[in-house]
CSV table of C-alpha atoms in Angstrom, one decimal:
chain,number,residue,atom,x,y,z
A,1,UNK,CA,93.3,116.5,170.7
A,2,UNK,CA,96.8,117.1,169.3
A,3,UNK,CA,96.9,113.5,168.0
A,4,UNK,CA,93.5,114.1,166.3
A,5,UNK,CA,94.8,117.2,164.6
A,6,UNK,CA,97.8,115.4,163.3
A,7,UNK,CA,95.7,112.5,162.0
A,8,UNK,CA,93.4,115.0,160.2
A,9,UNK,CA,96.3,116.8,158.6
A,10,UNK,CA,97.8,113.5,157.4
A,11,UNK,CA,94.4,112.4,156.0
A,12,UNK,CA,94.1,115.8,154.2
A,13,UNK,CA,97.6,115.5,152.7
A,14,UNK,CA,96.8,111.9,151.6
A,15,UNK,CA,93.7,113.1,149.8
A,16,UNK,CA,95.6,116.0,148.2
A,17,UNK,CA,98.3,113.6,147.0
A,18,UNK,CA,95.6,111.4,145.3
A,19,UNK,CA,93.8,114.3,143.6
A,20,UNK,CA,96.8,116.1,142.3
A,21,UNK,CA,98.5,113.3,140.6
A,22,UNK,CA,100.1,114.2,137.2
A,23,UNK,CA,100.8,112.3,134.1
A,24,UNK,CA,104.5,111.4,134.6
A,25,UNK,CA,105.0,110.0,131.1
A,26,UNK,CA,103.0,112.6,129.2
A,27,UNK,CA,104.2,113.4,125.7
A,28,UNK,CA,102.9,116.6,124.0
A,29,UNK,CA,100.9,116.0,120.9
A,30,UNK,CA,103.3,118.0,118.7
A,31,UNK,CA,106.2,115.8,119.9
A,32,UNK,CA,104.6,112.7,118.5
A,33,UNK,CA,104.7,111.3,114.9
A,34,UNK,CA,101.4,109.4,114.3
A,35,UNK,CA,102.2,106.7,111.8
A,36,UNK,CA,99.1,106.3,109.6
A,37,UNK,CA,100.4,104.0,106.9
A,38,UNK,CA,103.1,101.3,106.8
A,39,UNK,CA,104.4,99.8,103.6
A,40,UNK,CA,106.4,96.6,103.5
A,41,UNK,CA,108.4,95.4,100.5
A,42,UNK,CA,110.8,92.6,100.1
A,43,UNK,CA,114.2,94.3,100.2
A,44,UNK,CA,115.9,94.3,96.8
A,45,UNK,CA,118.8,96.7,96.0
A,46,UNK,CA,117.8,96.7,92.4
A,47,UNK,CA,114.4,98.0,93.4
A,48,UNK,CA,116.1,100.9,95.1
A,49,UNK,CA,118.1,101.6,92.0
A,50,UNK,CA,114.8,101.8,90.1
A,51,UNK,CA,114.1,105.1,91.8
A,52,UNK,CA,117.0,106.6,89.9
A,53,UNK,CA,115.6,105.5,86.5
A,54,UNK,CA,114.4,107.9,83.9
A,55,UNK,CA,110.8,106.6,84.1
A,56,UNK,CA,110.6,107.2,87.8
A,57,UNK,CA,112.1,110.7,87.6
A,58,UNK,CA,109.6,111.5,84.9
A,59,UNK,CA,106.8,110.2,87.2
A,60,UNK,CA,108.1,112.5,89.9
A,61,UNK,CA,108.1,115.4,87.6
A,62,UNK,CA,104.5,114.7,86.6
A,63,UNK,CA,103.5,114.9,90.3
A,64,UNK,CA,105.6,118.1,90.6
A,65,UNK,CA,107.9,116.7,93.2
A,66,UNK,CA,110.8,117.8,91.1
A,67,UNK,CA,110.5,121.1,89.1
A,68,UNK,CA,110.5,120.4,85.3
A,69,UNK,CA,113.5,122.6,84.7
A,70,UNK,CA,115.6,120.9,87.4
A,71,UNK,CA,117.6,117.8,86.7
A,72,UNK,CA,118.0,115.1,89.3
A,73,UNK,CA,121.7,114.9,90.2
A,74,UNK,CA,123.4,111.6,89.6
A,75,UNK,CA,124.7,110.3,92.8
A,76,UNK,CA,126.9,107.2,93.0
A,77,UNK,CA,127.1,105.8,96.5
A,78,UNK,CA,129.2,103.2,98.2
A,79,UNK,CA,127.8,100.1,99.8
A,80,UNK,CA,126.9,102.0,102.9
A,81,UNK,CA,124.8,104.4,100.9
A,82,UNK,CA,127.3,107.3,101.4
A,83,UNK,CA,128.1,109.8,98.7
A,84,UNK,CA,132.0,109.9,98.5
A,85,UNK,CA,131.9,113.6,97.5
A,86,UNK,CA,129.8,115.0,100.3
A,87,UNK,CA,130.3,112.2,102.8
A,88,UNK,CA,126.6,112.2,103.4
A,89,UNK,CA,124.3,109.2,103.5
A,90,UNK,CA,121.9,109.6,100.6
A,91,UNK,CA,120.6,106.1,100.0
A,92,UNK,CA,119.8,103.1,102.2
A,93,UNK,CA,122.9,100.9,102.3
A,94,UNK,CA,123.3,97.9,100.1
A,95,UNK,CA,123.2,94.5,101.8
A,96,UNK,CA,126.4,92.9,102.9
A,97,UNK,CA,127.4,89.7,104.5
A,98,UNK,CA,127.1,91.3,107.9
A,99,UNK,CA,123.9,93.1,107.1
A,100,UNK,CA,121.4,91.1,105.1
A,101,UNK,CA,118.1,93.1,105.0
A,102,UNK,CA,114.7,91.4,104.5
A,103,UNK,CA,112.3,94.3,104.3
A,104,UNK,CA,112.1,97.8,102.8
A,105,UNK,CA,109.7,99.6,105.1
A,106,UNK,CA,107.9,102.8,104.1
A,107,UNK,CA,106.5,104.9,107.0
A,108,UNK,CA,104.0,107.7,106.4
A,109,UNK,CA,102.7,110.2,109.0
A,110,UNK,CA,100.9,113.6,108.7
A,111,UNK,CA,102.4,117.0,109.4
A,112,UNK,CA,100.5,118.2,112.5
A,113,UNK,CA,101.8,121.7,111.9
A,114,UNK,CA,99.5,122.0,108.9
A,115,UNK,CA,96.5,122.0,111.3
A,116,UNK,CA,97.6,125.2,113.0
A,117,UNK,CA,96.6,128.7,111.8
A,118,UNK,CA,100.2,129.7,111.3
A,119,UNK,CA,100.9,126.9,108.8
A,120,UNK,CA,102.5,127.8,105.5
A,121,UNK,CA,100.9,127.1,102.2
A,122,UNK,CA,104.0,125.4,100.7
A,123,UNK,CA,104.6,123.1,103.7
A,124,UNK,CA,104.4,119.4,103.2
A,125,UNK,CA,101.1,117.7,104.2
A,126,UNK,CA,102.9,114.5,105.2
A,127,UNK,CA,106.3,112.9,105.7
A,128,UNK,CA,107.4,109.7,104.1
A,129,UNK,CA,110.5,107.7,105.0
A,130,UNK,CA,111.9,104.5,103.6
A,131,UNK,CA,114.4,102.3,105.5
A,132,UNK,CA,115.8,98.8,104.9
A,133,UNK,CA,115.4,96.6,108.0
A,134,UNK,CA,115.3,93.1,109.3
A,135,UNK,CA,112.3,93.8,111.5
A,136,UNK,CA,109.2,95.6,110.3
A,137,UNK,CA,108.1,97.3,113.5
A,138,UNK,CA,111.7,97.9,114.7
A,139,UNK,CA,112.1,100.5,111.9
A,140,UNK,CA,110.6,103.0,114.4
A,141,UNK,CA,113.7,102.8,116.5
A,142,UNK,CA,115.9,103.5,113.4
A,143,UNK,CA,113.7,106.5,112.3
A,144,UNK,CA,113.7,108.1,115.7
A,145,UNK,CA,117.4,108.6,115.3
A,146,UNK,CA,116.8,110.7,112.2
A,147,UNK,CA,113.7,112.8,113.2
A,148,UNK,CA,112.6,114.8,116.2
A,149,UNK,CA,109.4,112.8,116.9
A,150,UNK,CA,108.3,110.0,119.1
A,151,UNK,CA,106.7,107.6,116.6
A,152,UNK,CA,103.4,106.0,117.6
A,153,UNK,CA,101.6,103.1,115.9
A,154,UNK,CA,98.3,103.5,117.9
A,155,UNK,CA,96.6,105.3,115.0
A,156,UNK,CA,97.9,103.1,112.3
A,157,UNK,CA,95.2,102.9,109.5
A,158,UNK,CA,96.6,100.8,106.8
A,159,UNK,CA,99.4,98.4,106.0
A,160,UNK,CA,100.4,97.9,102.4
A,161,UNK,CA,102.2,94.7,101.3
A,162,UNK,CA,104.3,94.8,98.2
A,163,UNK,CA,103.7,92.4,95.3
A,164,UNK,CA,107.2,90.8,95.7
A,165,UNK,CA,106.7,90.4,99.4
A,166,UNK,CA,103.4,88.4,99.2
A,167,UNK,CA,105.2,85.9,96.8
A,168,UNK,CA,107.4,84.9,99.8
A,169,UNK,CA,105.3,83.0,102.4
A,170,UNK,CA,108.0,83.2,105.1
A,171,UNK,CA,108.1,87.0,104.9
A,172,UNK,CA,104.3,87.3,104.9
A,173,UNK,CA,104.1,85.1,108.0
A,174,UNK,CA,106.8,87.1,109.7
A,175,UNK,CA,105.1,90.5,108.9
A,176,UNK,CA,101.6,89.3,110.1
A,177,UNK,CA,103.1,87.8,113.3
A,178,UNK,CA,104.9,91.0,114.2
A,179,UNK,CA,101.8,93.2,113.5
A,180,UNK,CA,99.6,90.9,115.5
A,181,UNK,CA,101.8,90.8,118.5
A,182,UNK,CA,102.6,94.5,118.9
A,183,UNK,CA,100.2,95.9,121.5
A,184,UNK,CA,100.1,99.3,119.8
A,185,UNK,CA,98.9,98.1,116.5
A,186,UNK,CA,95.0,98.3,116.2
A,187,UNK,CA,93.5,95.0,115.1
A,188,UNK,CA,91.1,96.8,112.8
A,189,UNK,CA,94.1,98.2,110.7
A,190,UNK,CA,93.2,97.5,107.0
A,191,UNK,CA,95.6,95.3,104.9
A,192,UNK,CA,96.2,95.8,101.2
A,193,UNK,CA,98.4,94.2,98.5
A,194,UNK,CA,99.9,96.6,96.0
A,195,UNK,CA,100.0,95.7,92.4
A,196,UNK,CA,103.6,96.9,92.3
A,197,UNK,CA,105.4,98.0,95.5
A,198,UNK,CA,104.1,99.3,98.8
A,199,UNK,CA,106.5,102.2,98.3
A,200,UNK,CA,104.8,103.2,95.0
A,201,UNK,CA,101.5,103.1,96.7
A,202,UNK,CA,102.4,105.3,99.7
A,203,UNK,CA,104.5,107.6,97.4
A,204,UNK,CA,101.3,108.5,95.5
A,205,UNK,CA,99.6,111.7,96.7
A,206,UNK,CA,95.9,111.4,95.8
A,207,UNK,CA,94.2,114.7,94.7
A,208,UNK,CA,91.2,114.3,97.0
A,209,UNK,CA,93.0,113.4,100.2
A,210,UNK,CA,96.8,114.0,100.1
A,211,UNK,CA,97.5,111.9,103.2
A,212,UNK,CA,97.5,108.4,101.6
A,213,UNK,CA,96.8,106.4,104.8
A,214,UNK,CA,93.6,108.3,105.5
A,215,UNK,CA,92.6,108.1,101.8
A,216,UNK,CA,92.9,104.3,101.8
A,217,UNK,CA,91.2,103.9,105.2
A,218,UNK,CA,88.2,106.0,104.2
A,219,UNK,CA,87.6,104.1,101.0
A,220,UNK,CA,87.7,100.8,102.8
A,221,UNK,CA,85.2,102.0,105.4
A,222,UNK,CA,82.7,102.2,102.5
A,223,UNK,CA,83.1,98.5,101.6
A,224,UNK,CA,79.7,97.7,103.1
A,225,UNK,CA,78.2,100.4,100.8
A,226,UNK,CA,80.1,99.5,97.6
A,227,UNK,CA,80.3,95.9,96.4
A,228,UNK,CA,83.6,96.2,94.4
A,229,UNK,CA,85.8,96.7,97.4
A,230,UNK,CA,86.2,94.6,100.5
A,231,UNK,CA,87.4,95.5,104.0
A,232,UNK,CA,90.2,93.3,105.2
A,233,UNK,CA,91.2,94.1,108.8
A,234,UNK,CA,94.3,92.5,110.3
A,235,UNK,CA,92.4,90.4,112.8
A,236,UNK,CA,90.1,88.9,110.1
A,237,UNK,CA,93.0,88.0,107.8
A,238,UNK,CA,94.9,86.3,110.6
A,239,UNK,CA,91.8,84.3,111.7
A,240,UNK,CA,91.2,83.2,108.1
A,241,UNK,CA,94.8,81.9,107.8
A,242,UNK,CA,94.3,80.0,111.1
A,243,UNK,CA,90.9,78.5,110.1
A,244,UNK,CA,91.3,77.8,106.4
A,245,UNK,CA,95.0,78.6,105.6
A,246,UNK,CA,93.6,81.1,103.0
A,247,UNK,CA,92.8,84.8,103.0
A,248,UNK,CA,91.6,87.6,100.9
A,249,UNK,CA,93.3,91.0,101.0
A,250,UNK,CA,92.2,94.1,99.2
A,251,UNK,CA,94.1,95.1,96.1
A,252,UNK,CA,95.4,98.7,95.6
A,253,UNK,CA,96.5,100.0,92.2
A,254,UNK,CA,98.9,103.0,92.5
A,255,UNK,CA,98.6,105.7,89.9
A,256,UNK,CA,100.1,109.1,89.3
A,257,UNK,CA,97.6,111.1,91.3
A,258,UNK,CA,95.1,108.4,92.2
A,259,UNK,CA,94.9,105.2,94.3
A,260,UNK,CA,92.3,102.7,93.2
A,261,UNK,CA,91.1,99.9,95.5
A,262,UNK,CA,89.5,97.3,93.4
A,263,UNK,CA,89.4,93.5,93.6
A,264,UNK,CA,91.5,91.5,96.0
A,265,UNK,CA,94.5,89.2,96.3
A,266,UNK,CA,94.1,85.6,97.2
A,267,UNK,CA,96.7,84.0,99.5
A,268,UNK,CA,97.1,80.4,100.4
A,269,UNK,CA,99.5,79.2,103.0
A,270,UNK,CA,100.7,82.8,103.2
A,271,UNK,CA,101.6,82.9,99.5
A,272,UNK,CA,100.0,84.9,96.8
A,273,UNK,CA,98.2,82.6,94.3
A,274,UNK,CA,96.1,85.1,92.2
A,275,UNK,CA,93.8,88.1,91.9
A,276,UNK,CA,90.0,88.5,92.0
A,277,UNK,CA,88.8,91.2,89.7
A,278,UNK,CA,86.0,93.5,90.7
A,279,UNK,CA,83.1,91.4,89.4
A,280,UNK,CA,84.5,88.2,90.9
A,281,UNK,CA,84.8,90.1,94.2
A,282,UNK,CA,81.1,91.0,94.0
A,283,UNK,CA,80.1,87.3,93.7
A,284,UNK,CA,82.5,86.4,96.5
A,285,UNK,CA,80.9,89.0,98.8
A,286,UNK,CA,77.4,87.7,97.9
A,287,UNK,CA,78.5,84.1,98.8
A,288,UNK,CA,80.1,85.3,102.1
A,289,UNK,CA,77.1,87.4,103.1
A,290,UNK,CA,79.2,90.6,103.0
A,291,UNK,CA,77.4,92.4,100.2
A,292,UNK,CA,74.7,94.9,101.0
A,293,UNK,CA,74.6,97.7,98.4
A,294,UNK,CA,76.1,96.2,95.3
A,295,UNK,CA,75.8,97.5,91.7
A,296,UNK,CA,75.2,94.8,89.1
A,297,UNK,CA,75.2,96.3,85.6
A,298,UNK,CA,75.7,93.3,83.3
A,299,UNK,CA,72.1,92.8,82.3
A,300,UNK,CA,71.2,94.3,78.9
A,301,UNK,CA,67.7,95.1,77.5
A,302,UNK,CA,68.0,95.8,73.8
A,303,UNK,CA,70.6,98.6,73.7
A,304,UNK,CA,70.3,99.6,77.3
A,305,UNK,CA,72.2,98.2,80.3
A,306,UNK,CA,70.0,97.8,83.4
A,307,UNK,CA,71.7,99.0,86.6
A,308,UNK,CA,70.5,96.9,89.6
A,309,UNK,CA,71.5,97.9,93.1
A,310,UNK,CA,71.0,95.4,95.9
A,311,UNK,CA,69.4,96.7,99.1
A,312,UNK,CA,69.2,93.5,101.1
A,313,UNK,CA,71.1,90.2,100.7
A,314,UNK,CA,70.5,87.1,102.7
A,315,UNK,CA,72.9,84.2,102.3
A,316,UNK,CA,72.0,80.7,103.6
A,317,UNK,CA,74.4,77.7,103.3
A,318,UNK,CA,73.2,74.1,103.4
A,319,UNK,CA,75.1,70.8,103.3
A,320,UNK,CA,73.8,67.7,101.6
A,321,UNK,CA,75.3,64.3,101.4
A,322,UNK,CA,74.5,62.4,98.2
A,323,UNK,CA,76.1,58.9,97.8
A,324,UNK,CA,78.9,59.9,100.1
A,325,UNK,CA,79.6,63.1,98.2
A,326,UNK,CA,79.1,66.4,100.0
A,327,UNK,CA,77.2,69.1,98.3
A,328,UNK,CA,77.2,72.8,99.5
A,329,UNK,CA,74.2,74.8,98.4
A,330,UNK,CA,74.2,78.6,98.6
A,331,UNK,CA,70.7,80.1,98.7
A,332,UNK,CA,70.9,83.8,97.9
A,333,UNK,CA,67.9,86.0,98.6
A,334,UNK,CA,68.6,89.3,96.9
A,335,UNK,CA,66.4,92.4,97.0
A,336,UNK,CA,67.1,95.6,95.2
A,337,UNK,CA,66.0,98.3,92.8
A,338,UNK,CA,66.5,99.4,89.2
A,339,UNK,CA,67.4,103.0,89.4
A,340,UNK,CA,67.6,103.9,85.7
A,341,UNK,CA,65.9,102.6,82.7
A,342,UNK,CA,64.8,103.6,79.2
A,343,UNK,CA,61.5,102.3,78.0
A,344,UNK,CA,58.4,103.1,76.0
A,345,UNK,CA,55.9,105.5,77.3
A,346,UNK,CA,53.5,104.0,79.8
A,347,UNK,CA,55.7,100.9,80.4
A,348,UNK,CA,56.7,100.3,84.1
A,349,UNK,CA,59.7,98.4,85.4
A,350,UNK,CA,57.8,96.8,88.3
A,351,UNK,CA,55.1,95.4,86.0
A,352,UNK,CA,55.4,92.0,84.3
A,353,UNK,CA,56.8,91.0,81.9
A,354,UNK,CA,59.7,93.5,82.5
A,355,UNK,CA,60.1,92.6,86.2
A,356,UNK,CA,60.2,88.9,85.3
A,357,UNK,CA,62.7,89.6,82.5
A,358,UNK,CA,65.1,91.5,84.9
A,359,UNK,CA,64.8,89.0,87.7
A,360,UNK,CA,65.4,86.0,85.4
A,361,UNK,CA,68.3,87.8,83.7
A,362,UNK,CA,70.0,88.7,86.9
A,363,UNK,CA,69.6,85.2,88.3
A,364,UNK,CA,71.2,83.8,85.3
A,365,UNK,CA,74.1,86.2,85.4
A,366,UNK,CA,74.8,85.7,89.1
A,367,UNK,CA,74.7,81.9,88.7
A,368,UNK,CA,77.0,81.9,85.8
A,369,UNK,CA,79.6,84.2,87.5
A,370,UNK,CA,79.3,82.1,90.6
A,371,UNK,CA,80.2,78.9,88.6
A,372,UNK,CA,83.2,80.8,87.1
A,373,UNK,CA,84.4,81.9,90.5
A,374,UNK,CA,84.0,78.5,92.1
A,375,UNK,CA,86.0,76.8,89.2
A,376,UNK,CA,88.7,79.5,89.6
A,377,UNK,CA,89.0,78.8,93.3
A,378,UNK,CA,88.9,75.0,93.0
A,379,UNK,CA,90.9,74.2,90.0
A,380,UNK,CA,93.3,77.2,89.4
A,381,UNK,CA,94.0,78.7,92.8
A,382,UNK,CA,93.0,75.6,94.8
A,383,UNK,CA,92.2,78.0,97.7
A,384,UNK,CA,89.3,77.6,100.0
A,385,UNK,CA,88.6,81.3,100.6
A,386,UNK,CA,84.9,80.5,100.9
A,387,UNK,CA,85.5,78.6,104.2
A,388,UNK,CA,84.0,75.3,102.9
A,389,UNK,CA,86.3,73.3,105.1
A,390,UNK,CA,85.4,75.4,108.2
A,391,UNK,CA,81.7,74.9,107.4
A,392,UNK,CA,82.1,71.1,107.2
A,393,UNK,CA,84.1,70.9,110.3
A,394,UNK,CA,81.4,72.7,112.3
A,395,UNK,CA,78.3,70.9,110.8
A,396,UNK,CA,79.8,67.5,110.0
A,397,UNK,CA,82.8,66.9,112.2
A,398,UNK,CA,83.0,63.2,111.4
A,399,UNK,CA,83.2,63.9,107.7
A,400,UNK,CA,85.8,66.6,108.3
A,401,UNK,CA,88.0,64.1,110.2
A,402,UNK,CA,88.1,62.1,107.0
A,403,UNK,CA,88.5,65.0,104.6
A,404,UNK,CA,90.9,67.3,106.3
A,405,UNK,CA,93.9,65.0,105.8
A,406,UNK,CA,93.9,65.6,102.1
A,407,UNK,CA,91.8,68.7,101.9
A,408,UNK,CA,93.5,70.3,98.9
A,409,UNK,CA,92.3,67.4,96.7
A,410,UNK,CA,89.0,66.9,98.5
A,411,UNK,CA,88.1,70.6,98.0
A,412,UNK,CA,88.1,70.1,94.2
A,413,UNK,CA,85.5,67.2,94.6
A,414,UNK,CA,83.0,69.2,96.7
A,415,UNK,CA,79.9,70.2,94.7
A,416,UNK,CA,79.1,73.9,95.2
A,417,UNK,CA,75.8,75.0,93.9
A,418,UNK,CA,74.5,78.7,94.0
A,419,UNK,CA,70.8,79.4,93.8
A,420,UNK,CA,70.1,83.1,93.5
A,421,UNK,CA,66.6,84.5,94.0
A,422,UNK,CA,66.5,88.1,92.8
A,423,UNK,CA,63.5,90.3,93.7
A,424,UNK,CA,63.1,93.8,92.1
A,425,UNK,CA,61.3,95.9,94.8
A,426,UNK,CA,61.6,99.4,93.5
A,427,UNK,CA,62.4,101.4,90.4
A,428,UNK,CA,64.4,104.6,90.5
A,429,UNK,CA,64.7,107.4,88.0
A,430,UNK,CA,62.4,107.1,85.0
A,431,UNK,CA,62.6,109.1,81.8
């Protein structure tokens, strides 16, 4: 009986021990710094000096980061970035033989105190830090010496690559590799290429959403709705480099109080080769089957532009072999609506001959722009961002074995034909 009681007591203690377990490594939410945006530039001491220039100080004044009546003090530092007068470190150190930096990393995270009821009106919405480093993600360890937060990459929304950085394939490869390997980095983190520096982009405080990382992320989420932007998550960019050695990354244009995402950067072998503007990007998305709601407003009827919005796009690719020469045919079935038009009383958009005029006109415009895009990719950029090589390798593996050895030259010889079939299904506002 006694042995039974002891066994029962032991069982009860075992169950209590299981049910009352705690979280031994718990970190309070206010003790963390959630990095939302990461900017990576090629480290250049002269670029850091740029932020002491009159133009940049004037820019800061326009954004009211420095009061107009206050002059920015001139601070001359030594190589370690220390002001000899105050003995305080005021700038990142200049590179030396012992310390050759590769990257200038900008980290941005929100101020969680602003979410509380006791937050002050003049408190910063966000924190921004810039540090020179040899390792992109390792910058977290350096920052944790300066701030009282445990930094966390798990909610990272965007990574912005500077224009100078993407000109160096070795650095791009190193950055993407480190982002891909870190288990905390979400694979759906969006990538961008800045027209200037990543620091300029993250230093901008948009009027609508002051936390830049969230602002960029929310715009990119609408890429399926708006045709002039494209979402470029980390996993997709890396897969494109692996499959075709080329990738498309969204372009961001920093302004004074706005950030504009429009067009894209084209990279080949991890090196920047050129831009796609907004209209070229629309055609690219149509060919890649990524466009759904896209505004095409190039067609003109007399003095009025006809805005056409696509509602459904089907892209079918076909390979043909003609006399040993491979031809790729894109059949685009595009349905949409004309949501604004000026016309004579009693005249309807959906009736012929107006419907026929709009459909023929749009077919001609899309075909012409597709030819321009294909020529740009084949003969200027020589970058297979359409994935033609990947398509041939899957459908004609024997031909691919012959072509892949000299694909850069063979890609220029491939015939690419685009056949659009636009159907106007509805008309919108009529006046």
